[in-house]
GROMACS .gro file of C-alpha atoms in nm:
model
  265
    1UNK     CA    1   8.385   8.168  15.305
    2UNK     CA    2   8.571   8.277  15.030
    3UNK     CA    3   8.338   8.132  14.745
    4UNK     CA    4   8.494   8.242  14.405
    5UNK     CA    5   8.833   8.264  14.320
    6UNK     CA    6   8.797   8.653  14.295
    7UNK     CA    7   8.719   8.666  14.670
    8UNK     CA    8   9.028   8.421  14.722
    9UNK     CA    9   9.281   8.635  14.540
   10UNK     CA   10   9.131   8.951  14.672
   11UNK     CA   11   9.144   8.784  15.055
   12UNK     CA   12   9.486   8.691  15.004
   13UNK     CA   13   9.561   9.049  14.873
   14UNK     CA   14   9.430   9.192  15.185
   15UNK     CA   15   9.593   8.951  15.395
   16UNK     CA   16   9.901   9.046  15.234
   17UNK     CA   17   9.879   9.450  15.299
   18UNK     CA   18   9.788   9.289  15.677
   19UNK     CA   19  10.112   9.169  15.717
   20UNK     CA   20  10.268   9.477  15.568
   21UNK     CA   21  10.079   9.694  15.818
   22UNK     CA   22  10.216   9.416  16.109
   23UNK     CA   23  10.580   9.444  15.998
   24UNK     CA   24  10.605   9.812  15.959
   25UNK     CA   25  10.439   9.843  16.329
   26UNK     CA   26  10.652   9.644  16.457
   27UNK     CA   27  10.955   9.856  16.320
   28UNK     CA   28  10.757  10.150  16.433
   29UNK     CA   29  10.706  10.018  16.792
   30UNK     CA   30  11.090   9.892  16.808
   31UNK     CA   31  11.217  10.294  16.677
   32UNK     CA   32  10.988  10.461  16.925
   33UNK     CA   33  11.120  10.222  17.180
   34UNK     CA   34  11.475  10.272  17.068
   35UNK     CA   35  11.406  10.641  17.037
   36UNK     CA   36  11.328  10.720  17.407
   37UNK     CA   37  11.663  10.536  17.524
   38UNK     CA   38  11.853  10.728  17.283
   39UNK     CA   39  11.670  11.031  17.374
   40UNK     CA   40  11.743  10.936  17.757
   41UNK     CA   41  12.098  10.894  17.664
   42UNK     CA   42  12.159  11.220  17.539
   43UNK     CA   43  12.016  11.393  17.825
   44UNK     CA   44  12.304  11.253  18.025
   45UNK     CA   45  12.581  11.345  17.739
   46UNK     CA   46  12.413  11.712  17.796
   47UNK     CA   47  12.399  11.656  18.202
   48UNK     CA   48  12.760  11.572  18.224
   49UNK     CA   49  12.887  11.762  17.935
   50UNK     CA   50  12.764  12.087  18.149
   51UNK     CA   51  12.853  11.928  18.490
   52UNK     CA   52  13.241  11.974  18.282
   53UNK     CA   53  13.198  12.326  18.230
   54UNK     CA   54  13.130  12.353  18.630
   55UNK     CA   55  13.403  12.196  18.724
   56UNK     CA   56  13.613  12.358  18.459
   57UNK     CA   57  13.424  12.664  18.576
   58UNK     CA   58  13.541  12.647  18.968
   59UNK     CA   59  13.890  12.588  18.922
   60UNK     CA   60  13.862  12.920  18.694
   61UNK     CA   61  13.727  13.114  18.993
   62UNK     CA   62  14.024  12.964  19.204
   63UNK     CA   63  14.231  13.121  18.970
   64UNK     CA   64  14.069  13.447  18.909
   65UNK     CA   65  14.058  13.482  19.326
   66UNK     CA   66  14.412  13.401  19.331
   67UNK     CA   67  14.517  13.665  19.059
   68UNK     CA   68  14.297  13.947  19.237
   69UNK     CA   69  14.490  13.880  19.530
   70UNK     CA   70  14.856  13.904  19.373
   71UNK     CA   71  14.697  14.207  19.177
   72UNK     CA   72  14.570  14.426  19.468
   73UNK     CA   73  14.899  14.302  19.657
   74UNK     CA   74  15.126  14.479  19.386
   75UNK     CA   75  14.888  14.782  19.364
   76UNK     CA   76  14.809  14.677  18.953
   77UNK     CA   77  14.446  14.872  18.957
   78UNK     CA   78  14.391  14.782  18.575
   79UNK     CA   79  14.521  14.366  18.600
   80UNK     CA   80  14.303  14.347  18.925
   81UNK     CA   81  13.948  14.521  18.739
   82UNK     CA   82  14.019  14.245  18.456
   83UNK     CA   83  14.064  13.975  18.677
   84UNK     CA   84  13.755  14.087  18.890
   85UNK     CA   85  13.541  14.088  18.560
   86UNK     CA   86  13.709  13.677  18.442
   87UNK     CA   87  13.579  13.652  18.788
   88UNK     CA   88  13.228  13.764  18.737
   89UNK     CA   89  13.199  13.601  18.404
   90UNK     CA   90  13.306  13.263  18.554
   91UNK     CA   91  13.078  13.310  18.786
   92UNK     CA   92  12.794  13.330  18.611
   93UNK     CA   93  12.896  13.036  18.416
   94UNK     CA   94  12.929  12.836  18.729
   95UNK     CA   95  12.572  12.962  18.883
   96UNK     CA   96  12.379  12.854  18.550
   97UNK     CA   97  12.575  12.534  18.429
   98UNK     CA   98  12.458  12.411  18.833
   99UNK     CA   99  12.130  12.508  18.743
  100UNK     CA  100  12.133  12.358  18.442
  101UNK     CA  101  12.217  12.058  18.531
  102UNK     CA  102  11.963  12.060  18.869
  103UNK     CA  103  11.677  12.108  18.566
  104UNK     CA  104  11.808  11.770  18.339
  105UNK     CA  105  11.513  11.564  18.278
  106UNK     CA  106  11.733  11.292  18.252
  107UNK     CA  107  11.924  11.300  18.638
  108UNK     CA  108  11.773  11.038  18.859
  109UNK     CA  109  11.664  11.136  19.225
  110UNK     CA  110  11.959  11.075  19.373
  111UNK     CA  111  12.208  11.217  19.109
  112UNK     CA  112  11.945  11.542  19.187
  113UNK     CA  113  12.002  11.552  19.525
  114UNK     CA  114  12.360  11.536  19.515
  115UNK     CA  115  12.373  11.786  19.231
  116UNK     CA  116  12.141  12.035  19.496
  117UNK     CA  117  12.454  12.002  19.763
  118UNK     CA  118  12.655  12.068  19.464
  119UNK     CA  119  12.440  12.425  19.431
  120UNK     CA  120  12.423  12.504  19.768
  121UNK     CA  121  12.856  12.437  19.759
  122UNK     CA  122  12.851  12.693  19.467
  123UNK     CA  123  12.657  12.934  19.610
  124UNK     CA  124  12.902  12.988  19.943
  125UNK     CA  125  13.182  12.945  19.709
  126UNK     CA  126  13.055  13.227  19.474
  127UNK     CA  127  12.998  13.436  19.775
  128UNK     CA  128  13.332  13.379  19.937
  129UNK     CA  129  13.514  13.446  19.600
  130UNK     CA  130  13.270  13.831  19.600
  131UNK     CA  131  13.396  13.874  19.980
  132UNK     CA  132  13.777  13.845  19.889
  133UNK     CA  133  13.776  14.039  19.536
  134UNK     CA  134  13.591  14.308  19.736
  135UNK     CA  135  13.798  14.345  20.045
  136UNK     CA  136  14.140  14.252  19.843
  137UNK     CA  137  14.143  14.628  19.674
  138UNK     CA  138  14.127  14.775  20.058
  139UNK     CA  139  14.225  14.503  20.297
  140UNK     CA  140  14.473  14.238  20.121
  141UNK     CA  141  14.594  14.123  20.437
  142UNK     CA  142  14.253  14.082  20.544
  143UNK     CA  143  14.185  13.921  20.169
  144UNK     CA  144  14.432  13.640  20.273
  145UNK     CA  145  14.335  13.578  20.555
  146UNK     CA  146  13.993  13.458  20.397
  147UNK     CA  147  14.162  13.288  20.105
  148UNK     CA  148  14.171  12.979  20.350
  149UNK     CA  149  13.805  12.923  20.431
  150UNK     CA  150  13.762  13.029  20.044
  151UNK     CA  151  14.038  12.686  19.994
  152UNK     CA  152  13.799  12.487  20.218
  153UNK     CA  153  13.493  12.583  20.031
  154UNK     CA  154  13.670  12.471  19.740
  155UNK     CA  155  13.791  12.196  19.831
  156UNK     CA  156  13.411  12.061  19.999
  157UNK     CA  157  13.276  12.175  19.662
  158UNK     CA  158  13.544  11.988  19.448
  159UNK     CA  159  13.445  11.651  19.657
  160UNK     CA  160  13.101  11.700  19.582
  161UNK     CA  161  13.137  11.730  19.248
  162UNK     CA  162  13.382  11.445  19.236
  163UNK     CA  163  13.033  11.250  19.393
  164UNK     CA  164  12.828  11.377  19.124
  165UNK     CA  165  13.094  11.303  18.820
  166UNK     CA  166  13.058  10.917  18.938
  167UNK     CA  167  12.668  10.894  18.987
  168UNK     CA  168  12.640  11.051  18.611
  169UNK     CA  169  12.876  10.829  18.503
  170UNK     CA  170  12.688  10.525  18.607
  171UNK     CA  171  12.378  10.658  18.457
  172UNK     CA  172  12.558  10.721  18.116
  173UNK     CA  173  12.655  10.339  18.164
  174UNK     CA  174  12.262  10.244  18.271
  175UNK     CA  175  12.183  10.474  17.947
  176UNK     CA  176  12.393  10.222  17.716
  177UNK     CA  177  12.274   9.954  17.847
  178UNK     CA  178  11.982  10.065  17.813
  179UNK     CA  179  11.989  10.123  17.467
  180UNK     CA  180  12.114   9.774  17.405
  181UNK     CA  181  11.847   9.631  17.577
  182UNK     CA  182  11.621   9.854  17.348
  183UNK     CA  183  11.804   9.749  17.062
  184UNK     CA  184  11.788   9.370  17.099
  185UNK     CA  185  11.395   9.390  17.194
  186UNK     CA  186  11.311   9.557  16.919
  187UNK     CA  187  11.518   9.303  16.724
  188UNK     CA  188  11.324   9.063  16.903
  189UNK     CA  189  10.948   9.221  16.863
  190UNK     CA  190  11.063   9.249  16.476
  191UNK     CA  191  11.147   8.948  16.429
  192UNK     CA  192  10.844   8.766  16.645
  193UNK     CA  193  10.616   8.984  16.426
  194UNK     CA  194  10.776   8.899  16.106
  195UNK     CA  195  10.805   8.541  16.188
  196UNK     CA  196  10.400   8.474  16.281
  197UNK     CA  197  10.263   8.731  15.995
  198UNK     CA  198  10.468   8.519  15.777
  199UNK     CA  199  10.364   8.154  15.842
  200UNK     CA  200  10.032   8.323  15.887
  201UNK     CA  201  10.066   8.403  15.521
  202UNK     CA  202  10.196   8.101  15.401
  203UNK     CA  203   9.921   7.916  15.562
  204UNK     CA  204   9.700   8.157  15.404
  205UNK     CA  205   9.837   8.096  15.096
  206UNK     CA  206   9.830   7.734  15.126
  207UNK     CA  207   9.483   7.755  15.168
  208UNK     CA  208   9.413   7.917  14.893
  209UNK     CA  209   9.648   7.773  14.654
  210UNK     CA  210   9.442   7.439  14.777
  211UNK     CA  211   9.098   7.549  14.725
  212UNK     CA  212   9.185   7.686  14.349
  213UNK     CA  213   9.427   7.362  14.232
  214UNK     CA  214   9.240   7.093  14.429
  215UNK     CA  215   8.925   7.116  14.215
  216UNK     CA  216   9.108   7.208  13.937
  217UNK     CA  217   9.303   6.894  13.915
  218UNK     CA  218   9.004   6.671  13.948
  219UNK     CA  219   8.862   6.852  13.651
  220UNK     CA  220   9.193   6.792  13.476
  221UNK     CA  221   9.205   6.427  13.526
  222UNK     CA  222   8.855   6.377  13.451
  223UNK     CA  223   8.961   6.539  13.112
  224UNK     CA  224   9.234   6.315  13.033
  225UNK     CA  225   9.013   6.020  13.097
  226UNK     CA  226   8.711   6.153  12.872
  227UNK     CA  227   9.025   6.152  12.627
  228UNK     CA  228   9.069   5.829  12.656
  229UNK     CA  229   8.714   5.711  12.577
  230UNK     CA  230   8.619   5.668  12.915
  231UNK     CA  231   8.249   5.881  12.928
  232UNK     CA  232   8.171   5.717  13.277
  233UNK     CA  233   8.350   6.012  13.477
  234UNK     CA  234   8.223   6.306  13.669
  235UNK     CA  235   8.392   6.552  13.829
  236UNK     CA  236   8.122   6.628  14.077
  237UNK     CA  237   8.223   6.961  14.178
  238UNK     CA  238   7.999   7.151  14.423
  239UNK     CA  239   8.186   7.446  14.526
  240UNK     CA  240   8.064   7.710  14.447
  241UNK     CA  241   8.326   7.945  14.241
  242UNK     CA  242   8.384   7.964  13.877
  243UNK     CA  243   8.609   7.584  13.896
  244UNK     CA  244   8.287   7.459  14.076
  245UNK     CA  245   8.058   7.616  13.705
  246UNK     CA  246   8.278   7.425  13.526
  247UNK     CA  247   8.293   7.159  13.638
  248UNK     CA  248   7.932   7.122  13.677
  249UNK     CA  249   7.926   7.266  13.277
  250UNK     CA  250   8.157   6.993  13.179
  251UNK     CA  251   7.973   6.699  13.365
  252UNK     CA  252   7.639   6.811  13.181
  253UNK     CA  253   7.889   6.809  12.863
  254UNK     CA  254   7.966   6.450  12.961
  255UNK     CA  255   7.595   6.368  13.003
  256UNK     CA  256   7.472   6.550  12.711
  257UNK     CA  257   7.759   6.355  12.471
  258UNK     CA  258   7.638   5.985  12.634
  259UNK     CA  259   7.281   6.073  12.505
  260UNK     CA  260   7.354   6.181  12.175
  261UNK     CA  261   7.548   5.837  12.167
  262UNK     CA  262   7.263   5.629  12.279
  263UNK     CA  263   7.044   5.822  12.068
  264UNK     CA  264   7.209   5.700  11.799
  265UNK     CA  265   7.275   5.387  11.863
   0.00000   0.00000   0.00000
């Protein structure tokens, strides 16, 4: 495995993009991860950022009912028209921020359920608001007289949005925590991947710094001892890479020089 040096080096090389690969999955993995909570998160900033504009919403309808009401009582035709179209426009606003928020990806099952009382709430109240800006421009006594069940609706509709404020609110604080949690695992896979590729690679390394120095440094000393006069050495090399061809070389050297010698002696 491994037999020249080449294939070492090149090994290690490939070893080393390895561990690059490892690392940069392992970021990937950790932002995907990371991604999703924050993407979950934000669902529930849009989910109770709407569920402000209903409530903002419903206390403008209270208003516009009430200002129809003085209108038509002091016989203003032009006041009461503009407050009957705020009314419509508010409305509308109410009727789609509810659905809105009913079609979050992000609500669990029970924030959805409360948020569908919340729609059927909206719906009477929107209809009892229509009833009394209708009958206030030909029956205001009649108009007040309704205002009261209108209060009630309001006032049902105002507690079950006060339910709904809290159950998004302790999903925006399961969203954080969720994205710490994401966060610090993956921190942790990072690091865990990190860690192994790298003692992976320094064993590698090890390895291969051991295979290329070990024979290299019996070839070495068998040098300095040919230097000083000592022609009994051998390396003995048999692996089979370019250190192992020279060292084989440079015992044949050896041999070749002791038979010149006794040639000549």
């Amino acid at each position: 495995m491994f037999v020249t040096i080449r294939a070492k080096l090149i090994s290690f090389s490939l070893v080393s993009l390895l561990f690059v690969v490892l690392v940069g999955a392992a970021g990937y993995y950790g932002k995907s991860e990371l991604s999703d909570a924050v993407a979950y998160t934000q669902g529930n900033f849009e989910a109770i950022n709407t569920h402000m504009r209903v409530n903002l919403a419903h206390d403008q309808v209270r208003a516009d009912v009430l200002q129809i009401l003085r209108e038509a009582k002091i016989g203003d035709t032009v006041a009461y028209k503009e407050a009957t179209r705020n009314l419509n426009e508010h409305l509308k606003t109410l009727t789609n921020s509810t659905i809105k928020i009913m079609n979050s990806a992000a609500l669990t099952q029970k924030t959805r359920q409360a948020v569908t009382v919340v729609r059927a709430d909206v719906e009477d109240y929107a209809k009892s608001a229509q009833n009394i800006a209708s009958l206030a421009q030909t029956d205001t006594a009649g108009a007040e007289l309704q205002f009261g069940e209108f209060n009630d609706k309001f006032m049902k509709l105002k507690a079950d949005q006060s339910l709904v404020n809290n159950l998004i609110a302790a999903e925006m604080e399961g969203s954080r925590l969720a994205v710490d949690e994401a966060s610090l695992g993956a921190s942790a896979t990072t690091m865990i991947v990190v860690g192994v590729a790298f003692v992976l690679l320094a064993l590698f390394a090890y390895y291969i710094y051991q295979g290329i120095m070990k024979p290299l440094n019996q070839l070495l000393q068998a040098i300095s001892k040919v230097e000083g006069g000592s022609y009994e050495v051998r390396v003995n090399l048999h692996t089979q890479n370019e250190i192992g061809s020279l060292g084989r070389a440079f015992d044949k050297l050896i041999d070749d020089r002791i038979a010149a010698i006794r040639a000549t002696a």
